[in-house]
PDB file of C-alpha atoms and ligand atoms in Angstrom:
ATOM      1  CA  MET N   1      15.077  57.035   6.130  1.00 95.00           C
ATOM      2  CA  GLU N   2      13.948  59.132   3.221  1.00 97.00           C
ATOM      3  CA  VAL N   3      16.181  58.956   0.144  1.00 98.00           C
ATOM      4  CA  VAL N   4      15.969  61.618  -2.554  1.00 98.00           C
ATOM      5  CA  ILE N   5      17.887  61.285  -5.806  1.00 98.00           C
ATOM      6  CA  MET N   6      18.498  64.494  -7.753  1.00 97.00           C
ATOM      7  CA  PRO N   7      20.021  64.818 -11.233  1.00 97.00           C
ATOM      8  CA  SER N   8      23.041  66.835 -10.036  1.00 97.00           C
ATOM      9  CA  GLY N   9      24.938  68.044  -7.003  1.00 97.00           C
ATOM     10  CA  THR N  10      23.728  71.586  -7.630  1.00 97.00           C
ATOM     11  CA  GLU N  11      20.134  70.381  -7.422  1.00 97.00           C
ATOM     12  CA  VAL N  12      20.921  68.510  -4.199  1.00 98.00           C
ATOM     13  CA  GLY N  13      22.168  71.827  -2.795  1.00 98.00           C
ATOM     14  CA  LEU N  14      19.107  73.756  -3.952  1.00 98.00           C
ATOM     15  CA  LEU N  15      16.660  71.226  -2.510  1.00 97.00           C
ATOM     16  CA  ALA N  16      18.515  70.918   0.790  1.00 98.00           C
ATOM     17  CA  ALA N  17      18.638  74.725   1.071  1.00 98.00           C
ATOM     18  CA  ARG N  18      14.888  74.875   0.472  1.00 97.00           C
ATOM     19  CA  LYS N  19      14.300  72.435   3.326  1.00 97.00           C
ATOM     20  CA  ILE N  20      16.539  74.480   5.646  1.00 98.00           C
ATOM     21  CA  THR N  21      14.948  77.777   4.567  1.00 98.00           C
ATOM     22  CA  ARG N  22      11.509  76.360   5.400  1.00 97.00           C
ATOM     23  CA  LEU N  23      12.742  75.221   8.804  1.00 98.00           C
ATOM     24  CA  VAL N  24      14.175  78.660   9.621  1.00 98.00           C
ATOM     25  CA  GLY N  25      10.985  80.311   8.322  1.00 97.00           C
ATOM     26  CA  ALA N  26       8.982  78.242  10.804  1.00 97.00           C
ATOM     27  CA  ARG N  27      11.563  78.524  13.576  1.00 98.00           C
ATOM     28  CA  PRO N  28      13.663  81.715  13.210  1.00 98.00           C
ATOM     29  CA  ASP N  29      15.909  80.771  16.149  1.00 98.00           C
ATOM     30  CA  ALA N  30      16.679  77.327  14.697  1.00 98.00           C
ATOM     31  CA  VAL N  31      19.914  75.601  15.671  1.00 98.00           C
ATOM     32  CA  LEU N  32      21.747  74.175  12.668  1.00 98.00           C
ATOM     33  CA  GLY N  33      24.497  71.564  12.692  1.00 98.00           C
ATOM     34  CA  LEU N  34      27.147  72.309  10.082  1.00 98.00           C
ATOM     35  CA  ALA N  35      29.374  69.938   8.143  1.00 98.00           C
ATOM     36  CA  THR N  36      32.513  71.089   6.338  1.00 98.00           C
ATOM     37  CA  GLY N  37      34.221  69.540   3.298  1.00 97.00           C
ATOM     38  CA  SER N  38      32.947  69.688  -0.272  1.00 97.00           C
ATOM     39  CA  SER N  39      29.545  68.018   0.121  1.00 98.00           C
ATOM     40  CA  PRO N  40      27.596  70.863   1.775  1.00 98.00           C
ATOM     41  CA  LEU N  41      29.116  73.706  -0.278  1.00 98.00           C
ATOM     42  CA  ALA N  42      26.220  73.753  -2.766  1.00 98.00           C
ATOM     43  CA  ILE N  43      23.809  74.021   0.186  1.00 98.00           C
ATOM     44  CA  TYR N  44      25.685  76.969   1.666  1.00 98.00           C
ATOM     45  CA  ALA N  45      25.846  78.693  -1.736  1.00 98.00           C
ATOM     46  CA  ALA N  46      22.081  78.222  -2.191  1.00 98.00           C
ATOM     47  CA  LEU N  47      21.362  79.450   1.354  1.00 98.00           C
ATOM     48  CA  ALA N  48      23.540  82.527   0.733  1.00 98.00           C
ATOM     49  CA  ALA N  49      21.430  83.247  -2.360  1.00 98.00           C
ATOM     50  CA  HIS N  50      18.246  83.026  -0.236  1.00 97.00           C
ATOM     51  CA  VAL N  51      19.795  85.509   2.219  1.00 98.00           C
ATOM     52  CA  ARG N  52      20.725  87.925  -0.600  1.00 97.00           C
ATOM     53  CA  GLU N  53      17.233  87.649  -2.089  1.00 97.00           C
ATOM     54  CA  GLY N  54      15.639  88.317   1.302  1.00 97.00           C
ATOM     55  CA  THR N  55      13.876  84.939   1.487  1.00 96.00           C
ATOM     56  CA  LEU N  56      15.936  83.768   4.476  1.00 98.00           C
ATOM     57  CA  ASP N  57      16.499  85.698   7.692  1.00 98.00           C
ATOM     58  CA  THR N  58      19.365  84.141   9.643  1.00 98.00           C
ATOM     59  CA  SER N  59      19.697  86.844  12.301  1.00 98.00           C
ATOM     60  CA  ARG N  60      18.526  84.519  15.102  1.00 98.00           C
ATOM     61  CA  VAL N  61      19.957  81.256  13.793  1.00 98.00           C
ATOM     62  CA  SER N  62      22.657  79.470  15.828  1.00 98.00           C
ATOM     63  CA  ALA N  63      25.046  76.865  14.498  1.00 98.00           C
ATOM     64  CA  PHE N  64      27.427  74.177  15.705  1.00 99.00           C
ATOM     65  CA  ALA N  65      30.119  72.657  13.515  1.00 98.00           C
ATOM     66  CA  LEU N  66      30.571  68.895  13.548  1.00 98.00           C
ATOM     67  CA  ASP N  67      34.302  68.796  14.001  1.00 98.00           C
ATOM     68  CA  GLU N  68      37.689  70.511  14.017  1.00 98.00           C
ATOM     69  CA  TYR N  69      41.219  69.376  13.307  1.00 98.00           C
ATOM     70  CA  VAL N  70      43.642  69.078  16.186  1.00 98.00           C
ATOM     71  CA  GLY N  71      47.110  70.518  15.690  1.00 91.00           C
ATOM     72  CA  ILE N  72      46.595  73.343  13.227  1.00 92.00           C
ATOM     73  CA  PRO N  73      46.260  77.006  14.191  1.00 90.00           C
ATOM     74  CA  ALA N  74      42.765  78.549  14.206  1.00 82.00           C
ATOM     75  CA  ASP N  75      43.781  81.014  11.504  1.00 88.00           C
ATOM     76  CA  HIS N  76      45.024  78.245   9.158  1.00 95.00           C
ATOM     77  CA  PRO N  77      42.811  78.574   6.052  1.00 97.00           C
ATOM     78  CA  GLU N  78      41.841  74.878   6.328  1.00 97.00           C
ATOM     79  CA  SER N  79      41.016  74.844  10.032  1.00 97.00           C
ATOM     80  CA  TYR N  80      37.297  74.181  10.222  1.00 98.00           C
ATOM     81  CA  ALA N  81      36.907  77.406  12.195  1.00 97.00           C
ATOM     82  CA  SER N  82      38.251  79.265   9.120  1.00 97.00           C
ATOM     83  CA  VAL N  83      36.208  77.185   6.677  1.00 98.00           C
ATOM     84  CA  ILE N  84      32.951  77.708   8.595  1.00 98.00           C
ATOM     85  CA  ASP N  85      33.635  81.430   8.817  1.00 98.00           C
ATOM     86  CA  ARG N  86      34.413  81.714   5.083  1.00 98.00           C
ATOM     87  CA  GLU N  87      31.750  79.361   3.686  1.00 98.00           C
ATOM     88  CA  VAL N  88      28.916  79.831   6.165  1.00 98.00           C
ATOM     89  CA  THR N  89      29.087  82.603   8.767  1.00 98.00           C
ATOM     90  CA  VAL N  90      30.026  85.418   6.381  1.00 98.00           C
ATOM     91  CA  PRO N  91      27.933  84.522   3.295  1.00 98.00           C
ATOM     92  CA  LEU N  92      24.876  83.543   5.355  1.00 98.00           C
ATOM     93  CA  HIS N  93      25.156  86.658   7.558  1.00 98.00           C
ATOM     94  CA  LEU N  94      25.161  84.537  10.726  1.00 98.00           C
ATOM     95  CA  ASP N  95      25.994  86.267  13.982  1.00 98.00           C
ATOM     96  CA  PRO N  96      29.556  85.002  14.730  1.00 98.00           C
ATOM     97  CA  GLU N  97      28.635  84.927  18.420  1.00 98.00           C
ATOM     98  CA  ARG N  98      26.068  82.240  17.633  1.00 98.00           C
ATOM     99  CA  VAL N  99      28.418  79.990  15.653  1.00 98.00           C
ATOM    100  CA  GLN N 100      30.570  77.453  17.488  1.00 98.00           C
ATOM    101  CA  VAL N 101      33.285  75.065  16.360  1.00 98.00           C
ATOM    102  CA  PRO N 102      34.902  72.458  18.654  1.00 98.00           C
ATOM    103  CA  ASP N 103      38.114  73.798  20.174  1.00 97.00           C
ATOM    104  CA  GLY N 104      40.783  71.661  18.534  1.00 97.00           C
ATOM    105  CA  ARG N 105      43.511  73.797  20.096  1.00 96.00           C
ATOM    106  CA  ALA N 106      42.464  73.222  23.702  1.00 97.00           C
ATOM    107  CA  THR N 107      45.205  71.826  25.914  1.00 96.00           C
ATOM    108  CA  ASP N 108      42.583  69.617  27.582  1.00 98.00           C
ATOM    109  CA  LEU N 109      40.698  68.132  24.646  1.00 98.00           C
ATOM    110  CA  GLU N 110      38.527  65.916  26.823  1.00 98.00           C
ATOM    111  CA  ALA N 111      37.259  68.976  28.684  1.00 98.00           C
ATOM    112  CA  ALA N 112      36.784  70.804  25.361  1.00 98.00           C
ATOM    113  CA  GLY N 113      34.589  67.912  24.196  1.00 98.00           C
ATOM    114  CA  ARG N 114      32.500  68.082  27.348  1.00 98.00           C
ATOM    115  CA  ARG N 115      32.141  71.874  27.019  1.00 98.00           C
ATOM    116  CA  TYR N 116      30.944  71.469  23.440  1.00 98.00           C
ATOM    117  CA  GLU N 117      28.305  68.942  24.450  1.00 98.00           C
ATOM    118  CA  GLU N 118      27.183  71.322  27.167  1.00 98.00           C
ATOM    119  CA  ALA N 119      26.990  74.250  24.726  1.00 98.00           C
ATOM    120  CA  ILE N 120      24.785  72.223  22.356  1.00 98.00           C
ATOM    121  CA  ARG N 121      22.513  71.252  25.237  1.00 98.00           C
ATOM    122  CA  ALA N 122      22.356  74.869  26.482  1.00 98.00           C
ATOM    123  CA  ALA N 123      21.273  75.977  22.999  1.00 98.00           C
ATOM    124  CA  GLY N 124      18.360  73.524  23.188  1.00 98.00           C
ATOM    125  CA  GLY N 125      19.881  70.891  20.886  1.00 98.00           C
ATOM    126  CA  VAL N 126      20.325  70.845  17.136  1.00 98.00           C
ATOM    127  CA  ASP N 127      17.178  71.157  14.991  1.00 98.00           C
ATOM    128  CA  LEU N 128      18.764  70.057  11.746  1.00 98.00           C
ATOM    129  CA  GLN N 129      22.183  68.488  11.350  1.00 99.00           C
ATOM    130  CA  ILE N 130      23.785  68.687   7.903  1.00 99.00           C
ATOM    131  CA  LEU N 131      26.074  65.717   7.207  1.00 98.00           C
ATOM    132  CA  GLY N 132      28.468  64.660   4.483  1.00 98.00           C
ATOM    133  CA  ILE N 133      29.721  61.076   4.319  1.00 98.00           C
ATOM    134  CA  GLY N 134      33.276  59.819   3.995  1.00 98.00           C
ATOM    135  CA  ALA N 135      34.117  57.202   1.369  1.00 97.00           C
ATOM    136  CA  ASN N 136      34.602  54.844   4.346  1.00 97.00           C
ATOM    137  CA  GLY N 137      31.159  55.663   5.745  1.00 98.00           C
ATOM    138  CA  HIS N 138      32.239  58.141   8.418  1.00 98.00           C
ATOM    139  CA  VAL N 139      29.979  60.993   9.530  1.00 98.00           C
ATOM    140  CA  GLY N 140      31.587  63.837  11.389  1.00 98.00           C
ATOM    141  CA  PHE N 141      34.990  62.261  11.857  1.00 98.00           C
ATOM    142  CA  ASN N 142      33.520  59.147  13.431  1.00 98.00           C
ATOM    143  CA  GLU N 143      35.680  56.662  11.624  1.00 98.00           C
ATOM    144  CA  PRO N 144      34.685  52.975  11.251  1.00 98.00           C
ATOM    145  CA  THR N 145      34.244  51.185  14.597  1.00 98.00           C
ATOM    146  CA  SER N 146      33.303  54.437  16.381  1.00 98.00           C
ATOM    147  CA  SER N 147      30.865  53.769  19.190  1.00 98.00           C
ATOM    148  CA  PHE N 148      27.242  54.500  18.377  1.00 98.00           C
ATOM    149  CA  ALA N 149      27.040  56.037  21.862  1.00 98.00           C
ATOM    150  CA  SER N 150      30.057  58.331  21.401  1.00 98.00           C
ATOM    151  CA  ARG N 151      30.026  62.020  22.344  1.00 98.00           C
ATOM    152  CA  THR N 152      32.348  64.864  21.275  1.00 98.00           C
ATOM    153  CA  ARG N 153      35.908  63.580  21.666  1.00 98.00           C
ATOM    154  CA  ILE N 154      39.293  63.255  20.034  1.00 98.00           C
ATOM    155  CA  LYS N 155      39.546  60.778  17.145  1.00 98.00           C
ATOM    156  CA  THR N 156      42.422  59.573  15.021  1.00 98.00           C
ATOM    157  CA  LEU N 157      41.819  60.043  11.306  1.00 98.00           C
ATOM    158  CA  THR N 158      42.243  56.979   9.096  1.00 98.00           C
ATOM    159  CA  GLU N 159      44.826  57.071   6.336  1.00 97.00           C
ATOM    160  CA  ARG N 160      41.935  56.946   3.846  1.00 96.00           C
ATOM    161  CA  THR N 161      40.387  60.101   5.310  1.00 97.00           C
ATOM    162  CA  ARG N 162      43.737  61.882   5.426  1.00 98.00           C
ATOM    163  CA  ALA N 163      44.360  60.969   1.786  1.00 97.00           C
ATOM    164  CA  ASP N 164      40.849  62.135   0.794  1.00 96.00           C
ATOM    165  CA  ASN N 165      41.367  65.467   2.568  1.00 97.00           C
ATOM    166  CA  ALA N 166      44.898  66.016   1.241  1.00 97.00           C
ATOM    167  CA  ARG N 167      43.355  68.030  -1.609  1.00 96.00           C
ATOM    168  CA  PHE N 168      42.743  70.879   0.834  1.00 96.00           C
ATOM    169  CA  PHE N 169      46.391  71.057   1.938  1.00 96.00           C
ATOM    170  CA  ALA N 170      49.679  71.903   0.226  1.00 94.00           C
ATOM    171  CA  SER N 171      50.998  68.382   0.852  1.00 94.00           C
ATOM    172  CA  PRO N 172      49.513  65.121   2.221  1.00 95.00           C
ATOM    173  CA  ASP N 173      51.873  65.308   5.224  1.00 95.00           C
ATOM    174  CA  GLU N 174      50.201  68.532   6.308  1.00 95.00           C
ATOM    175  CA  VAL N 175      46.820  66.835   6.877  1.00 97.00           C
ATOM    176  CA  PRO N 176      46.329  66.590  10.642  1.00 98.00           C
ATOM    177  CA  THR N 177      46.250  63.126  12.182  1.00 98.00           C
ATOM    178  CA  HIS N 178      43.637  63.918  14.853  1.00 98.00           C
ATOM    179  CA  CYS N 179      40.417  65.822  15.279  1.00 98.00           C
ATOM    180  CA  LEU N 180      37.794  66.747  17.825  1.00 98.00           C
ATOM    181  CA  THR N 181      34.446  65.507  16.527  1.00 98.00           C
ATOM    182  CA  GLN N 182      30.871  65.276  17.664  1.00 98.00           C
ATOM    183  CA  GLY N 183      30.156  61.652  18.469  1.00 98.00           C
ATOM    184  CA  LEU N 184      27.556  59.465  16.803  1.00 98.00           C
ATOM    185  CA  GLY N 185      25.462  59.785  19.972  1.00 98.00           C
ATOM    186  CA  THR N 186      25.708  63.583  19.685  1.00 98.00           C
ATOM    187  CA  ILE N 187      24.697  63.526  16.032  1.00 99.00           C
ATOM    188  CA  MET N 188      21.779  61.179  16.707  1.00 98.00           C
ATOM    189  CA  ASP N 189      20.408  63.644  19.298  1.00 98.00           C
ATOM    190  CA  ALA N 190      19.688  66.208  16.554  1.00 98.00           C
ATOM    191  CA  ARG N 191      15.964  66.459  15.837  1.00 98.00           C
ATOM    192  CA  SER N 192      16.521  65.871  12.127  1.00 98.00           C
ATOM    193  CA  LEU N 193      19.445  64.769   9.983  1.00 98.00           C
ATOM    194  CA  LEU N 194      20.158  65.722   6.393  1.00 98.00           C
ATOM    195  CA  LEU N 195      22.954  63.768   4.751  1.00 99.00           C
ATOM    196  CA  VAL N 196      24.117  64.888   1.308  1.00 98.00           C
ATOM    197  CA  ALA N 197      26.501  63.131  -1.073  1.00 98.00           C
ATOM    198  CA  GLN N 198      27.624  63.722  -4.617  1.00 98.00           C
ATOM    199  CA  GLY N 199      29.825  61.774  -7.001  1.00 98.00           C
ATOM    200  CA  SER N 200      30.615  58.146  -7.744  1.00 98.00           C
ATOM    201  CA  GLN N 201      33.336  57.988  -5.065  1.00 97.00           C
ATOM    202  CA  LYS N 202      30.507  58.092  -2.497  1.00 98.00           C
ATOM    203  CA  ALA N 203      28.251  55.478  -4.127  1.00 98.00           C
ATOM    204  CA  ALA N 204      29.450  52.468  -2.103  1.00 98.00           C
ATOM    205  CA  ALA N 205      29.325  54.340   1.220  1.00 98.00           C
ATOM    206  CA  VAL N 206      25.821  55.691   0.504  1.00 99.00           C
ATOM    207  CA  ALA N 207      24.521  52.210  -0.362  1.00 98.00           C
ATOM    208  CA  ALA N 208      26.130  50.709   2.760  1.00 98.00           C
ATOM    209  CA  ALA N 209      24.676  53.471   4.961  1.00 98.00           C
ATOM    210  CA  VAL N 210      21.154  53.339   3.535  1.00 98.00           C
ATOM    211  CA  GLU N 211      20.669  49.693   2.606  1.00 98.00           C
ATOM    212  CA  GLY N 212      23.388  47.785   4.430  1.00 98.00           C
ATOM    213  CA  PRO N 213      23.373  46.386   7.948  1.00 98.00           C
ATOM    214  CA  VAL N 214      23.626  48.822  10.847  1.00 98.00           C
ATOM    215  CA  THR N 215      27.234  48.381  11.842  1.00 98.00           C
ATOM    216  CA  SER N 216      29.976  50.546  13.273  1.00 98.00           C
ATOM    217  CA  MET N 217      32.072  49.496  10.274  1.00 98.00           C
ATOM    218  CA  CYS N 218      29.842  51.965   8.372  1.00 98.00           C
ATOM    219  CA  PRO N 219      29.179  54.662  10.999  1.00 98.00           C
ATOM    220  CA  ALA N 220      26.603  56.429   8.779  1.00 99.00           C
ATOM    221  CA  SER N 221      24.409  53.304   8.943  1.00 99.00           C
ATOM    222  CA  ILE N 222      23.344  54.491  12.427  1.00 98.00           C
ATOM    223  CA  LEU N 223      21.105  56.969  10.575  1.00 98.00           C
ATOM    224  CA  GLN N 224      18.749  54.033   9.945  1.00 98.00           C
ATOM    225  CA  HIS N 225      17.812  54.349  13.624  1.00 98.00           C
ATOM    226  CA  HIS N 226      16.966  58.066  13.415  1.00 98.00           C
ATOM    227  CA  PRO N 227      13.260  58.929  13.128  1.00 98.00           C
ATOM    228  CA  HIS N 228      13.881  61.934  10.827  1.00 98.00           C
ATOM    229  CA  ALA N 229      16.814  61.248   8.538  1.00 98.00           C
ATOM    230  CA  THR N 230      16.841  62.431   4.926  1.00 98.00           C
ATOM    231  CA  VAL N 231      19.532  61.432   2.452  1.00 98.00           C
ATOM    232  CA  MET N 232      19.870  63.608  -0.655  1.00 98.00           C
ATOM    233  CA  VAL N 233      22.237  62.359  -3.344  1.00 98.00           C
ATOM    234  CA  ASP N 234      23.006  62.987  -6.981  1.00 98.00           C
ATOM    235  CA  GLU N 235      22.693  60.225  -9.592  1.00 98.00           C
ATOM    236  CA  ALA N 236      26.381  59.282  -9.356  1.00 98.00           C
ATOM    237  CA  ALA N 237      26.249  58.832  -5.571  1.00 98.00           C
ATOM    238  CA  ALA N 238      23.001  56.843  -5.978  1.00 98.00           C
ATOM    239  CA  ALA N 239      24.551  54.389  -8.450  1.00 98.00           C
ATOM    240  CA  ASP N 240      24.842  51.453  -6.004  1.00 98.00           C
ATOM    241  CA  LEU N 241      21.390  51.802  -4.400  1.00 98.00           C
ATOM    242  CA  GLN N 242      19.305  48.686  -5.001  1.00 98.00           C
ATOM    243  CA  LEU N 243      16.016  50.498  -4.480  1.00 98.00           C
ATOM    244  CA  ALA N 244      16.894  53.608  -6.512  1.00 98.00           C
ATOM    245  CA  ASP N 245      13.757  53.309  -8.683  1.00 98.00           C
ATOM    246  CA  TYR N 246      11.583  53.057  -5.583  1.00 98.00           C
ATOM    247  CA  TYR N 247      13.153  56.216  -4.098  1.00 98.00           C
ATOM    248  CA  ARG N 248      12.664  58.089  -7.391  1.00 97.00           C
ATOM    249  CA  TRP N 249       9.019  57.033  -7.630  1.00 97.00           C
ATOM    250  CA  THR N 250       8.347  57.881  -4.007  1.00 96.00           C
ATOM    251  CA  TYR N 251       9.824  61.370  -4.353  1.00 96.00           C
ATOM    252  CA  ALA N 252       7.992  62.027  -7.627  1.00 95.00           C
ATOM    253  CA  HIS N 253       4.688  61.123  -5.931  1.00 94.00           C
ATOM    254  CA  LYS N 254       5.250  62.865  -2.630  1.00 92.00           C
ATOM    255  CA  PRO N 255       2.037  64.575  -1.569  1.00 89.00           C
ATOM    256  CA  ALA N 256       2.201  68.389  -1.749  1.00 85.00           C
ATOM    257  CA  TRP N 257       1.981  68.775   2.035  1.00 86.00           C
ATOM    258  CA  GLN N 258       5.070  66.633   2.481  1.00 85.00           C
ATOM    259  CA  GLN N 259       7.270  68.385  -0.064  1.00 85.00           C
ATOM    260  CA  PHE N 260      10.426  70.256   0.881  1.00 85.00           C
TER     261      PHE N 260
HETATM  262  C1  F6R F   1      33.288  67.394   7.759  1.00 56.49           C
HETATM  263  C2  F6R F   1      32.882  66.045   8.111  1.00 56.49           C
HETATM  264  C3  F6R F   1      33.132  64.871   7.245  1.00 56.49           C
HETATM  265  C4  F6R F   1      32.840  65.141   5.770  1.00 56.49           C
HETATM  266  C5  F6R F   1      33.190  63.902   4.941  1.00 56.49           C
HETATM  267  C6  F6R F   1      32.940  64.132   3.474  1.00 56.49           C
HETATM  268  O1  F6R F   1      32.860  68.303   8.745  1.00 56.49           O
HETATM  269  O2  F6R F   1      32.333  65.898   9.159  1.00 56.49           O
HETATM  270  O3  F6R F   1      32.350  63.791   7.675  1.00 56.49           O
HETATM  271  O4  F6R F   1      31.482  65.457   5.620  1.00 56.49           O
HETATM  272  O5  F6R F   1      34.534  63.593   5.138  1.00 56.49           O
HETATM  273  O6  F6R F   1      33.817  65.105   3.008  1.00 56.49           O
HETATM  274  P1  F6R F   1      33.620  65.758   1.581  1.00 56.49           P
HETATM  275  O7  F6R F   1      32.300  66.421   1.600  1.00 56.49           O
HETATM  276  O8  F6R F   1      34.745  66.758   1.449  1.00 56.49           O
HETATM  277  O9  F6R F   1      33.684  64.647   0.598  1.00 56.49           O
END
């Protein structure tokens, strides 16, 4: 996979947004995969700036969120449906009809998972999937030991993930225990993957994903098997990478035709 180390999280966001803007320029009806949480916020802010400046036309773009909590109402401000609407659909001027989030409120969650898979297939698959990474190596909410072949389904959140996400809720007890998440198999079907991480709390997970063995104990390590996976991190998240100097040199000497 390609690893790019930027001086700051803001620069990670700007570079990632440039890559996405180029993709949409070349393919105006691109299908984007959206992550929630803090990691992609700088990307969405930078993309919104492109839209305001007229350098990005999103009118034909479609999008699929990675996951949704189970057990909170859709209009809860921290449901991922609300977050995607607030952070992505509105500021990026996406057509709400073209933005989908797994239905965490479905009475039949298994069927909701199947419907989501079908909707992604019907849209022609995801062109570029944006990913964050959990401190335990999860992508989407595929917690450690998730099957590499998994599809959209219900998962139980680990206590670590619930504690990490407690900052979004009034109290830790309010963090849902379950979610509906794209599987690792679903994520791996995307034509390209773009994982972003910022901050020292992600350093160990990033190193395990990029340089460690491919193991379901670090679900993000499956990205090593993807033909087009890019990992963009800030210096703090890159701190545990053994080959950091190599990645820096490689990026600094990237030929012009290959640049983002
Ligand atoms: C969110 C998601 C998760 C987050 C991960 C990191 O849709 O799928 O995998 O990307 O938990 O969260 P942050 O970015 O808040 O540190």
